[in-house]
Coordinates of C-alpha atoms in Angstrom, one line a residue:
Chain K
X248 CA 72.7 -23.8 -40.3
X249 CA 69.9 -26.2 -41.1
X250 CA 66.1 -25.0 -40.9
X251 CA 65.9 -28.2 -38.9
X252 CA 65.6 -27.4 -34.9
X253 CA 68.3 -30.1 -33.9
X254 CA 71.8 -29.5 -35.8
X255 CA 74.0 -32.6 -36.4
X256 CA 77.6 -31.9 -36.6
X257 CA 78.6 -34.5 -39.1
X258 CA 76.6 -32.8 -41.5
X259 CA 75.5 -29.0 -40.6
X260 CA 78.7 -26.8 -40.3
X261 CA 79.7 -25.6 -37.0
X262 CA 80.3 -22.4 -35.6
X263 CA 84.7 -23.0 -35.8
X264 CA 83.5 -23.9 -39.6
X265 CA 81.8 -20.7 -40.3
X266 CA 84.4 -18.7 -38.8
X267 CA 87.4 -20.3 -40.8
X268 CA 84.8 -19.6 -43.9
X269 CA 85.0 -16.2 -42.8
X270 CA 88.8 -15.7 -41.9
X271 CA 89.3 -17.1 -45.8
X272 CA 86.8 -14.5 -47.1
X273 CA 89.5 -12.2 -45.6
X274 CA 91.8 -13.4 -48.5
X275 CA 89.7 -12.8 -51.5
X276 CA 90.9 -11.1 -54.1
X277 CA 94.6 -10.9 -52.7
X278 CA 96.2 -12.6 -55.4
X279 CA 99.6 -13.5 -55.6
X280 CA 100.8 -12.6 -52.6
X281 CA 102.2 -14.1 -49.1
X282 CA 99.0 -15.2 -46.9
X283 CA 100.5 -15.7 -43.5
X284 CA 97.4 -16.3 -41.0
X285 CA 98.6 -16.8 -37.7
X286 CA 96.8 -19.2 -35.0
X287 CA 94.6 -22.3 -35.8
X288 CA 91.3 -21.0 -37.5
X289 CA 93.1 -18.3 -39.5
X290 CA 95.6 -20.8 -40.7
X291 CA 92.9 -23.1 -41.8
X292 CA 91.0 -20.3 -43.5
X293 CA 94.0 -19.1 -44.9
X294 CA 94.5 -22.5 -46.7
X295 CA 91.3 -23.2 -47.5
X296 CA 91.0 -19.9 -49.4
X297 CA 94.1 -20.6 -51.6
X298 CA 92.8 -24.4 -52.2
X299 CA 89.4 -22.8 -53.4
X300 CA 89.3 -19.2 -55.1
X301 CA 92.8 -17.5 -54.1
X302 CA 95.4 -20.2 -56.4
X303 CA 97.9 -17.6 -56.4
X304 CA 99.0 -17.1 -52.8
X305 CA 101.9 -18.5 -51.2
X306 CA 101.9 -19.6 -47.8
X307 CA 104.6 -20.8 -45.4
X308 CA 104.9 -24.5 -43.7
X309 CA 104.8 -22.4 -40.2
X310 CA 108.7 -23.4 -39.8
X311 CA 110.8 -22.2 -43.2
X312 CA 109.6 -22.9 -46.3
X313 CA 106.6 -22.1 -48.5
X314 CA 104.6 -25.1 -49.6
X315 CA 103.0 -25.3 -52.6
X316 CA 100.8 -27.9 -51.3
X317 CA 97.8 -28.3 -48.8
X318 CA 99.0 -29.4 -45.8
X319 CA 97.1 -30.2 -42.4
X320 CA 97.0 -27.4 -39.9
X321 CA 100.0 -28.5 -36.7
X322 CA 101.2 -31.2 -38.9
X323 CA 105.2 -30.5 -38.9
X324 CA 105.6 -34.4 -40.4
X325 CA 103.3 -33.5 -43.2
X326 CA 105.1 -33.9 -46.6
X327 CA 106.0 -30.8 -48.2
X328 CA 105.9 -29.4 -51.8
X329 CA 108.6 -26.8 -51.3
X330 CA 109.0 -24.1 -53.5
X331 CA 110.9 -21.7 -51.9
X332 CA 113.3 -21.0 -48.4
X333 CA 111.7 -18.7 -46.3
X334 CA 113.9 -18.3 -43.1
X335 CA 112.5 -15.8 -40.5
X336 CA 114.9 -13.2 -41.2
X337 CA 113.4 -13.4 -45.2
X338 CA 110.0 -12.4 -43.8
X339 CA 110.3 -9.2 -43.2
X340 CA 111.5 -8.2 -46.7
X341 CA 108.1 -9.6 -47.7
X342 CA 106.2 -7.2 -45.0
X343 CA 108.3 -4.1 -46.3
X344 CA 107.8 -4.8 -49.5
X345 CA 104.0 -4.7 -49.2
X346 CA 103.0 -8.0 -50.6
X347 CA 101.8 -10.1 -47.3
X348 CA 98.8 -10.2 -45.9
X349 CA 99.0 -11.5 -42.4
X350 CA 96.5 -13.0 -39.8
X351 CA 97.0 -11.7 -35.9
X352 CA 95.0 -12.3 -33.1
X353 CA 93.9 -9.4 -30.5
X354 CA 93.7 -9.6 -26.9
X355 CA 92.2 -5.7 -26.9
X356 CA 90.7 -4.7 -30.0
X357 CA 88.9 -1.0 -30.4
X358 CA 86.6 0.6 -33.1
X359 CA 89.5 2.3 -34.8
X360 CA 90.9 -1.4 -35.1
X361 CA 93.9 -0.3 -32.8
X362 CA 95.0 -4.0 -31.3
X363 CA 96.7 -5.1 -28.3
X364 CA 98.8 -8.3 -27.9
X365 CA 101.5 -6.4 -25.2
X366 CA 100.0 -6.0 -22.2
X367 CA 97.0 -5.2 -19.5
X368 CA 97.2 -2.5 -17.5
X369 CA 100.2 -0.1 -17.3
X370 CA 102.9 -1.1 -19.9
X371 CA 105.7 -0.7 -17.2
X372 CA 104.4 -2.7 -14.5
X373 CA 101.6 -5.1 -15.9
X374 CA 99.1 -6.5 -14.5
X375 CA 99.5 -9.1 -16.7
X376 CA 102.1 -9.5 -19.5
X377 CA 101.1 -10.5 -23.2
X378 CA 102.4 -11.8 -26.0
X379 CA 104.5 -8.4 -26.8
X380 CA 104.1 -5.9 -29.6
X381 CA 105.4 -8.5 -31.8
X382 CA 105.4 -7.8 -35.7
X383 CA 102.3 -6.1 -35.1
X384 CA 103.7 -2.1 -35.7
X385 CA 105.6 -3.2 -38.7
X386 CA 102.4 -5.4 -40.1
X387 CA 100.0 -2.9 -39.5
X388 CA 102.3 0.2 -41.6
X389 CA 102.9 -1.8 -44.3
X390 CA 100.4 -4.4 -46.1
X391 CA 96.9 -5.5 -45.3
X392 CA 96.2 -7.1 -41.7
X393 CA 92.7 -9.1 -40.4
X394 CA 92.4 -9.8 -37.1
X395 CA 91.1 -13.1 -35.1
X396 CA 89.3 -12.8 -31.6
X397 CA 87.8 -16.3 -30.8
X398 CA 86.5 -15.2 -27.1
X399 CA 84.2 -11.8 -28.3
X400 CA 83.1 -10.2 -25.4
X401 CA 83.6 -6.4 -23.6
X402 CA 87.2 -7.7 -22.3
X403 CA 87.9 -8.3 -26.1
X404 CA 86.4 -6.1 -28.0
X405 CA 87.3 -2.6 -25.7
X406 CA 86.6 1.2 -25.6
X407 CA 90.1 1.8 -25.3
X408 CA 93.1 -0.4 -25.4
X409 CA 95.7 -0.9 -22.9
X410 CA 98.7 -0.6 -25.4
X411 CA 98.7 -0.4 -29.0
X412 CA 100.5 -3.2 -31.0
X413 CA 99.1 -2.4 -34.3
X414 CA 97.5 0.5 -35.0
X415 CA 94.1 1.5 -36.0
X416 CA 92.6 4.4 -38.6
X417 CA 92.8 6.9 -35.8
X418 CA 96.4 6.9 -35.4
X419 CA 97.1 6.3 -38.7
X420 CA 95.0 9.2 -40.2
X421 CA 98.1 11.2 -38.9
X422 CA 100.9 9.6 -40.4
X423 CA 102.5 9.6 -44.2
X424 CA 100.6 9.0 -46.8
X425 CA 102.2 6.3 -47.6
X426 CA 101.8 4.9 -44.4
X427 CA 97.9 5.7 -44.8
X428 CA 97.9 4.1 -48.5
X429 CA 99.4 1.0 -47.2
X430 CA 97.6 0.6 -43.8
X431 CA 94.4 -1.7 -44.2
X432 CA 92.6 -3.4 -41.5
X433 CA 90.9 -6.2 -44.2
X434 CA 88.2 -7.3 -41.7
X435 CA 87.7 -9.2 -37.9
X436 CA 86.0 -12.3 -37.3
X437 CA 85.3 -13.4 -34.1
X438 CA 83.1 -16.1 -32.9
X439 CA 80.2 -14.2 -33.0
X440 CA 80.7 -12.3 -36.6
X441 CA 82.1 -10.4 -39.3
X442 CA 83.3 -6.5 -38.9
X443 CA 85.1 -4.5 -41.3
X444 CA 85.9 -0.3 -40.9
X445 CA 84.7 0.0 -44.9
X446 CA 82.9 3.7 -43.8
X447 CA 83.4 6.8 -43.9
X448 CA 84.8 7.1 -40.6
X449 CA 86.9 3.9 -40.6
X450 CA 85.1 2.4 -37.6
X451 CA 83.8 -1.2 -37.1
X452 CA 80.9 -1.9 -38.1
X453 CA 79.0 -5.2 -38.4
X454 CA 79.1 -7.0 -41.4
X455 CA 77.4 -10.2 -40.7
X456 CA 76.5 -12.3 -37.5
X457 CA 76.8 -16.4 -37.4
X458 CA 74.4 -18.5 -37.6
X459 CA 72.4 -18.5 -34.5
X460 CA 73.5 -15.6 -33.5
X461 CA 71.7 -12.3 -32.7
X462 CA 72.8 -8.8 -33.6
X463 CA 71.9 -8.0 -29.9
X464 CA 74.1 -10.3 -28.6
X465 CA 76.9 -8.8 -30.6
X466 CA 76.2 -5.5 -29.5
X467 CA 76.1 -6.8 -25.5
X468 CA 79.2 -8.3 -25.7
X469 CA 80.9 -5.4 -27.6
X470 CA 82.6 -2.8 -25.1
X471 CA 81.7 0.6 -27.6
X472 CA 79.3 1.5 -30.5
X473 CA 79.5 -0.6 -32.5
X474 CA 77.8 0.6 -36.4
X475 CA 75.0 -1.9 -37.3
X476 CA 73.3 -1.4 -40.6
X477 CA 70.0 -1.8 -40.6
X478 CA 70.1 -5.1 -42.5
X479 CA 72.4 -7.3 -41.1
X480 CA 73.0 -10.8 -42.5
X481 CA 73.9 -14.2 -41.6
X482 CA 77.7 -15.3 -42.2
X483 CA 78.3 -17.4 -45.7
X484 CA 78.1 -21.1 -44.9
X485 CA 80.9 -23.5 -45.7
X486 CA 79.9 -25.2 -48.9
X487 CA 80.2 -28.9 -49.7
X488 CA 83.7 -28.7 -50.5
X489 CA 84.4 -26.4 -48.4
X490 CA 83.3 -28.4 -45.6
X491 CA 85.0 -31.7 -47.1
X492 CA 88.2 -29.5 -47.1
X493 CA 88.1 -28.4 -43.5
X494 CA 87.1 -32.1 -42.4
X495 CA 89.2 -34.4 -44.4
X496 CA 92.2 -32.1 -45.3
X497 CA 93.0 -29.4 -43.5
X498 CA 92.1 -30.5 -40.1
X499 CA 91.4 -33.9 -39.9
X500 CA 92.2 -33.7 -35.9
X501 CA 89.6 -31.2 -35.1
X502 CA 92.6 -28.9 -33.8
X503 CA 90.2 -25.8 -34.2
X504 CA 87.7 -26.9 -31.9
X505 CA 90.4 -25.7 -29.1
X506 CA 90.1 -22.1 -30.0
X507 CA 86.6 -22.3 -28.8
X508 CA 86.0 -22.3 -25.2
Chain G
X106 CA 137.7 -22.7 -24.9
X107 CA 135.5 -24.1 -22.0
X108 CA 132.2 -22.2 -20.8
X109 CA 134.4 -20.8 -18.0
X110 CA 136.7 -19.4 -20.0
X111 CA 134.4 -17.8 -21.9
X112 CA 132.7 -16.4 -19.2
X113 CA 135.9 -15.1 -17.7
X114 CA 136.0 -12.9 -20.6
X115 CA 133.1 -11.0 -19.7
X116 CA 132.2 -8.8 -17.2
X117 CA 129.6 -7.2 -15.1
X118 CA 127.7 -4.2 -16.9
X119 CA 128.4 -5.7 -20.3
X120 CA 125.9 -6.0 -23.4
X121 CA 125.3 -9.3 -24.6
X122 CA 123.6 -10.6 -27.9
X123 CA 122.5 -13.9 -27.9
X124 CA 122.0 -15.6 -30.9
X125 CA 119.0 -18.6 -32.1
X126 CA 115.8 -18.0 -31.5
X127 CA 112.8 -17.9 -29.1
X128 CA 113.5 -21.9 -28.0
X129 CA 115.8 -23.0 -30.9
X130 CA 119.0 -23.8 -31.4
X131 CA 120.3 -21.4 -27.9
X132 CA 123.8 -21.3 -26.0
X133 CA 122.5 -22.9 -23.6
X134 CA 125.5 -24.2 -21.9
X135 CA 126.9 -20.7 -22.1
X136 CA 124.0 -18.8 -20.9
X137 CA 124.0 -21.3 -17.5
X138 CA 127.8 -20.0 -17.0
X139 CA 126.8 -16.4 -17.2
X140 CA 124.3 -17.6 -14.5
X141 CA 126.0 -19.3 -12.0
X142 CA 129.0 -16.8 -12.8
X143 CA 128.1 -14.1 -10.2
X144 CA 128.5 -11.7 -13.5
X145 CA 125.1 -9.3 -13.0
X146 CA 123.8 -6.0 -14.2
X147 CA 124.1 -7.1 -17.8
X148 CA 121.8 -6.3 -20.5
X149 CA 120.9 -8.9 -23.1
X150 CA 119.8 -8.6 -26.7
X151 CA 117.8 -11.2 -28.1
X152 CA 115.2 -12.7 -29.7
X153 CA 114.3 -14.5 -26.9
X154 CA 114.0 -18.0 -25.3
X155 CA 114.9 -19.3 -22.2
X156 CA 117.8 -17.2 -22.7
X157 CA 116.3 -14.4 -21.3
X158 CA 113.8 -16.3 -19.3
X159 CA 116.7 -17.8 -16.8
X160 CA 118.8 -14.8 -17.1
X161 CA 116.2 -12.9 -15.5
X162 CA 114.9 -15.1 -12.9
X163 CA 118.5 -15.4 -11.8
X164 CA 118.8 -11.9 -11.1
X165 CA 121.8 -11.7 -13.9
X166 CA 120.4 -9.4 -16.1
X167 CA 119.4 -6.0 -15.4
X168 CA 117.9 -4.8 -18.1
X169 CA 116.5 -7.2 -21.8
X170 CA 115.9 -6.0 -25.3
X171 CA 113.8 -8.1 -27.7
X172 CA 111.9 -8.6 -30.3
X173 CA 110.1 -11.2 -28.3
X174 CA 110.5 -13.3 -25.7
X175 CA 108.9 -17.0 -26.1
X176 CA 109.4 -20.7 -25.8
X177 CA 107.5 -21.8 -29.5
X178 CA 105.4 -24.0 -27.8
X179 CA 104.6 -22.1 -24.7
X180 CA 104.0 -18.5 -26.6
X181 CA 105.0 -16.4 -23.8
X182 CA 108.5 -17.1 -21.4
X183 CA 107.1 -17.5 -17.9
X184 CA 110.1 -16.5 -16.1
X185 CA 110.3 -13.2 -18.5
X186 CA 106.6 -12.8 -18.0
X187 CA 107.0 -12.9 -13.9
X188 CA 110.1 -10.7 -14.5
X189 CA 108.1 -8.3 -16.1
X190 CA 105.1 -8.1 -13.9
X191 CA 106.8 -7.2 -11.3
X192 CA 108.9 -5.1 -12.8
X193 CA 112.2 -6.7 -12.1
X194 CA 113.8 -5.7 -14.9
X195 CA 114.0 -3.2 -17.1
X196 CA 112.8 -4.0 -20.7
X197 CA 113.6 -2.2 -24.5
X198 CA 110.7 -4.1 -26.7
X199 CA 111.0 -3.6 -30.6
X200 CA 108.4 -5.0 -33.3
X201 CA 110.2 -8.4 -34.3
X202 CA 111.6 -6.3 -38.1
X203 CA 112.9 -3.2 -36.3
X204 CA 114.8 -5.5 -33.8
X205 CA 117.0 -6.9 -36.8
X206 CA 117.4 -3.4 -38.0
X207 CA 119.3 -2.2 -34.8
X208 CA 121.0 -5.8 -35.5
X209 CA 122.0 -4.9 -38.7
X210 CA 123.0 -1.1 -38.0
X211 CA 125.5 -2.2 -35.6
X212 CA 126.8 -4.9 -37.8
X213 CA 127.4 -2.0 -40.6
X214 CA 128.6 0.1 -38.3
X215 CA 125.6 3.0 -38.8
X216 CA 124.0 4.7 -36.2
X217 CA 120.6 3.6 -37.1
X218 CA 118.3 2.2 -40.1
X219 CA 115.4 4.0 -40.9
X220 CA 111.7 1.8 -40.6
X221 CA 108.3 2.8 -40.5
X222 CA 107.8 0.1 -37.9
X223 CA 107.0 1.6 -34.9
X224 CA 105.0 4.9 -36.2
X225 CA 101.3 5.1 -34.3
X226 CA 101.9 2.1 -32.3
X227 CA 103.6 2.2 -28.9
X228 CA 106.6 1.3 -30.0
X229 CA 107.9 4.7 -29.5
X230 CA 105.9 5.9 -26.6
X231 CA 107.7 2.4 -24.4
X232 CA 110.8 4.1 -25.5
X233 CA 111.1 7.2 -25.0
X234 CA 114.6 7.3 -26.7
X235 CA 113.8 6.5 -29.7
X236 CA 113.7 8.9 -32.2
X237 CA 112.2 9.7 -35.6
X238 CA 114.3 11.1 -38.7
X239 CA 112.9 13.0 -41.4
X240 CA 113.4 11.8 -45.1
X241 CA 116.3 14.1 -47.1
X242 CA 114.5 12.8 -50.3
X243 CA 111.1 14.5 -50.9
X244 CA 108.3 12.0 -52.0
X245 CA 105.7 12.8 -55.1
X246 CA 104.1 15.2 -52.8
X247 CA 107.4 17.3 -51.8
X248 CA 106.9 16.0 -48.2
X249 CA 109.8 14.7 -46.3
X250 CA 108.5 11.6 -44.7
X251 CA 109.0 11.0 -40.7
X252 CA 110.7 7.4 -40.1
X253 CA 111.6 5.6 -36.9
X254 CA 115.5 5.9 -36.9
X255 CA 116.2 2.2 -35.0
X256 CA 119.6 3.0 -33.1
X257 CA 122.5 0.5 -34.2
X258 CA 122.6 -2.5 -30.8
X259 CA 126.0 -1.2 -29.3
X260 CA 127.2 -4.8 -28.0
X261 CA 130.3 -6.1 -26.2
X262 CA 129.9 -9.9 -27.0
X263 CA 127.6 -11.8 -28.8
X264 CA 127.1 -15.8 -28.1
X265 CA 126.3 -18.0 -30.7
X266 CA 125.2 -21.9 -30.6
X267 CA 126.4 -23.9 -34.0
X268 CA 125.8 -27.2 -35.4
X269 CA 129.5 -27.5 -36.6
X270 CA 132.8 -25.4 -36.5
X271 CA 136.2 -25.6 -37.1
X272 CA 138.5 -24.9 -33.8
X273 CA 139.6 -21.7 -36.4
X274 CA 136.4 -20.5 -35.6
X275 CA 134.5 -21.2 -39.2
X276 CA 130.6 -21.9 -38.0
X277 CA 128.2 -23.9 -39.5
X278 CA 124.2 -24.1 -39.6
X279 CA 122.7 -27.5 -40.4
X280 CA 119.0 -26.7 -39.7
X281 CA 116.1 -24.5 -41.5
X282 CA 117.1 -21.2 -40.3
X283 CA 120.4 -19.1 -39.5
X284 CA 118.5 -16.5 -37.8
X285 CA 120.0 -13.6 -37.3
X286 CA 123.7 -15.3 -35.7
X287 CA 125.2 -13.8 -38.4
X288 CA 124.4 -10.4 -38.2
X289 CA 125.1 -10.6 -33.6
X290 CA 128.2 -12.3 -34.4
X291 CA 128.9 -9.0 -37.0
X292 CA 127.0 -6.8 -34.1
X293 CA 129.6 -7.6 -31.8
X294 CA 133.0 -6.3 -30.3
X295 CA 133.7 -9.7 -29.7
X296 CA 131.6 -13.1 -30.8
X297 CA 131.7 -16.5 -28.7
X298 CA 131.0 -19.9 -30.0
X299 CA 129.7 -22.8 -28.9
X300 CA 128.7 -26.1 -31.1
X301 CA 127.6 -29.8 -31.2
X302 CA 130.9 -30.9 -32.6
X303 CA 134.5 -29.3 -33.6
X304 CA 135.4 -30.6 -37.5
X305 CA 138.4 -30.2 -39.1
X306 CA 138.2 -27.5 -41.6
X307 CA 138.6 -30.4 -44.6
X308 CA 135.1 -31.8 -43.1
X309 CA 133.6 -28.8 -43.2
X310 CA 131.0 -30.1 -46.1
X311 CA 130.7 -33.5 -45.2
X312 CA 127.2 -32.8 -43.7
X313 CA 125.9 -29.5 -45.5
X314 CA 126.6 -27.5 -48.5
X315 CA 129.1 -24.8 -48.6
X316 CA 125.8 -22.0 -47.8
X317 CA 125.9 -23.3 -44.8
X318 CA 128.9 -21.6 -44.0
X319 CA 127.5 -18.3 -42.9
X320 CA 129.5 -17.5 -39.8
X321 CA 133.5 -17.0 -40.6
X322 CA 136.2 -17.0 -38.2
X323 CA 136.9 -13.2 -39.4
X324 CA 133.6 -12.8 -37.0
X325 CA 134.4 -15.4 -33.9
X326 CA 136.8 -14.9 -31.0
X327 CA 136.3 -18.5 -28.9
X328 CA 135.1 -21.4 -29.9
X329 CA 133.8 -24.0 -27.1
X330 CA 132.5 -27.7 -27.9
X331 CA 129.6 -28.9 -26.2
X332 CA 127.2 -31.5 -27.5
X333 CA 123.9 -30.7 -26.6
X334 CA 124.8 -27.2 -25.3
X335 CA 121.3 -25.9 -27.2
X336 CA 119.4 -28.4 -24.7
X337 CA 116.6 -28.2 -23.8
X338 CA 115.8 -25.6 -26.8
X339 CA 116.1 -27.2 -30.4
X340 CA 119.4 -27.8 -32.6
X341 CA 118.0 -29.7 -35.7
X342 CA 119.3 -31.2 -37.4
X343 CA 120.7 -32.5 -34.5
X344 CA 117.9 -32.7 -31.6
X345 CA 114.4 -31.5 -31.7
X346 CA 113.4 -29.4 -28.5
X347 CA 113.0 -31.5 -25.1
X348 CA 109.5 -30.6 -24.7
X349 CA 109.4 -32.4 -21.5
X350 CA 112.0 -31.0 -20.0
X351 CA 111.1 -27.1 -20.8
X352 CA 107.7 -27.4 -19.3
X353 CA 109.3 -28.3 -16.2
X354 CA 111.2 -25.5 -16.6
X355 CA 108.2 -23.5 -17.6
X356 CA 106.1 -24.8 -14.1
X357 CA 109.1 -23.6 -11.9
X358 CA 108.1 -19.8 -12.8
X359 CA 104.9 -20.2 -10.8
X360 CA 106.7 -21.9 -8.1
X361 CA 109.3 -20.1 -5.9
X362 CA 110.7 -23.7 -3.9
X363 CA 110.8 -25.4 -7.5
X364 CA 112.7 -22.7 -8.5
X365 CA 115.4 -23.2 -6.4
X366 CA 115.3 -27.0 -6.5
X367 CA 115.5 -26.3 -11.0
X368 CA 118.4 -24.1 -10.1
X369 CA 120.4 -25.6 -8.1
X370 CA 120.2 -28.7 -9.9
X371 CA 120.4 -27.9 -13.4
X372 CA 121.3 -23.9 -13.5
X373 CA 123.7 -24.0 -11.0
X374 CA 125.4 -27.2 -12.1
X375 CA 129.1 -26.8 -12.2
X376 CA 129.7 -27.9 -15.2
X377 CA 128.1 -28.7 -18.9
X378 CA 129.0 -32.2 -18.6
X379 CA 127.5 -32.6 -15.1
X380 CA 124.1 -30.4 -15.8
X381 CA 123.5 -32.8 -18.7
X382 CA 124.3 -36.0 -16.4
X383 CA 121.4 -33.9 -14.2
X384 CA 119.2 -34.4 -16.5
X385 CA 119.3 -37.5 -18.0
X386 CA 118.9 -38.9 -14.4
X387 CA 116.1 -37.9 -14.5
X388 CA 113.6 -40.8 -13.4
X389 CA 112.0 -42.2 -16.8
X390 CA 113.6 -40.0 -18.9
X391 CA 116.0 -41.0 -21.4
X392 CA 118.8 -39.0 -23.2

């Protein structure tokens, strides 16, 4: 942020700014294919990437069409330049056929990038019941996935998760190779940092920390080892238009604020 | 055909597809008759909404297989979630594309579609029935590759909610999305549907174009007219979802004595016409 000690936050971006900075980094060099971030931040980043260096993308309304234009994140009365119907059921010829790039969150993430949304605790009887495996097996087996975790901490980021959703390198270093061609886990942000599995052993490893945040910190509040290089540093800031864009035009009611709590 | 008479088609032990999805555009009206019906033991096939939700908290269904089960904008069903938890019913849980594959195995009358959906998640380890298939076609390499085989959804009836029929039996969709009511009413032994308003077939495309004719009468066994039988899930163009009204629904889950005050008054109302004079008596709330 600034080199000033006090940070004002109608000027200096903010830590929901860096991270949707960092969730449309994700996109970069995706080219024409479907973004389809899910939850607030992604869906801002998502947009923001395709308004700024990724033109080519197409992205759905959140309801049934893809919109050519910018719209405002939870806006369903914004205007709509439609170029195309994309009914649910339509979706999943675009995961199959490999060109989709989607956005999930994780309620248990591991360093193999093996995600849980299902469930915590035993999968028959749970102590408490998630969202479900959702598209997650399907994403995860056939085009590149990132991954959203707004709350990082050791109940988040985990040694070992609960049930696997989507899974991570480990599991699919044993299927098809067509199943390991296809199977990409782009990168997580969360609000502390970056992480990406580009190593030799696929596992997560710290690619940069936010601003005003320590790479200690990351490490505390991650539940296994996590691989820090040895220079680690700070996440991109939003720039000027950027920021303009996140402000005025993609999120004008602050909606992203509420992921952070 | 009234809800009753519908409902006297079915029986106890039977397999149900529901069509809409999550909370949009439900059979409501018909999934409250299955309720108060005294039918149990059933198993219901869905992407789910309150469908599932008040099935289960009901006691009516024995066993639920999903894609998901949510209310849009309360992501998880709090009556399937308490169901769940406590293990009260037993559960078959697909990733969302492999659901509409068993879907669209039954409806071509296969035993299963091959997916890679499923491989190294748990998919296949929370059901244990499910089985892989190996490739007959070799790949560059010569391998065979291993693919989930999703088993075709064997079901006795399917219940649809429409925007417009004909009393043939000729649905129509007016909103964004079908779904998948094509493929359950296709899925099906037998389909029943209900729908904001019977047209004569000559009307048919006064109010959409002739693609919105997706569900023929070649498909559909009963058709039943209730206006606002979706309620309190979403049937644009029609209504938009009574938000109000589900989050009351949602509360009761945490709240045994509201429970039984929400079902007796609206679940167990004895009629379509009478659970909808329920709730828009409702103090403040208008229809």
């Amino acid at each position: 942020m600034s080199t000033d000690a006090t940070i004002d936050p109608t000027i200096d971006p903010t830590v929901d700014e860096v991270c949707a900075v960092a969730m449309a980094e994700a996109f970069r060099g995706d080219g024409e294919i479907l973004c389809n971030p899910i939850g607030t931040t992604p869906i801002i980043g998502g947009r923001l990437a395709r308004a700024t260096f990724e033109p080519d993308m197409v992205m759905t309304d959140a309801i049934s069409v893809l919109a050519a234009n910018v719209l405002p994140v939870g806006d369903d009365d914004a205007p709509r330049l439609v170029e195309a119907w994309m009914p649910y059921r339509d979706v999943f010829d675009i995961v199959w056929s490999g060109r989709r790039h989607v956005v999930m969150g994780a309620s248990q993430i591991d360093a193999h990038g093996n995600q849980n949304l299902a469930a915590i605790g035993d999968w028959r009887q749970p102590k408490a019941q998630l969202l479900g495996l959702r598209g997650a097996p399907g994403n995860l087996v056939n085009h590149a996935t990132s991954y959203w975790v707004p709350n990082h901490s050791t109940r988040s980021f985990v040694s070992s998760v609960d049930v696997v959703s989507g899974p991570g390198y480990d599991r699919v270093a044993e299927l098809s190779a067509f199943v390991r061609h296809n199977h990409e886990i782009r990168r997580v942000v969360s609000n502390l940092g970056v992480f990406d599995f580009r190593n030799e052993e696929h596992r997560m490893q710290l690619v940069s920390v936010h601003p005003g945040v320590t790479v200690g910190e990351v490490v505390e509040a991650t539940g296994f080892e996590l691989l820090v290089p040895d220079d680690v540093p700070e996440s991109r800031l939003p720039t000027d238009e950027e920021l303009h864009l996140i402000r005025e035009v993609l999120d004008p009611r602050g909606l992203r604020k509420a992921e952070f709590r | 055909m009234t809800e009753d008479e519908v409902v006297a088609e079915l029986e106890s032990g039977m397999t149900i597809g529901i069509g809409g999805w999550g909370s949009r555009r439900k059979p409501m009206s018909l999934v409250r008759a299955i309720a108060r019906s005294g039918l149990d033991d059933l198993t219901i096939v869905a992407y789910g909404g309150p469908d599932i939700g008040l099935l289960c908290a009901t006691g009516t269904a024995r066993k639920v297989a999903y894609g998901f089960v949510s209310l849009d904008s309360i992501p998880l069903e709090p009556h399937f979630r308490v169901a769940r938890q406590n293990a009260a019913v037993e559960f078959a849980e697909f990733d969302e594309g492999a659901f509409y594959l068993g879907l669209l195995a039954a409806a071509h009358r296969v035993p299963f579609y091959p997916t890679r959906a499923g491989l190294g998640s748990d998919m296949l380890t929370m059901n244990p029935d499910l089985r892989t298939v190996a490739s007959p076609y070799p790949d560059a390499d010569g391998n065979h590759e291993e693919l989930v085989a999703i088993p075709a959804f064997d079901l006795d009836v399917s219940l649809l909610h429409m925007n417009r029929a004909d009393a043939a039996g000729n649905g129509q969709f007016l909103g964004p999305d079908l779904y998948f009511d094509d493929l359950f009413a296709k899925a099906a032994r037998r389909t029943f549907m209900s729908c904001e308003r019977i047209v004569p077939t000559e009307d048919l495309l006064d109010e959409g174009t002739f693609h919105t004719l997706k569900i023929p009468r070649l498909f559909v066994d009963g058709v039943v007219e209730a206006p606002r039988g979706a309620h309190f899930t979403e049937c644009p163009p029609d209504y938009g979802r009574d938000e109000a009204f589900q989050r009351e629904y949602a509360a009761t889950a945490r709240d045994p004595e509201a429970w039984a005050a929400f079902r007796e008054r609206y679940v167990d109302a004895p009629s379509h016409e009478a659970y909808l004079a329920a709730v828009d008596a409702r103090e403040g709330v208008g229809s």
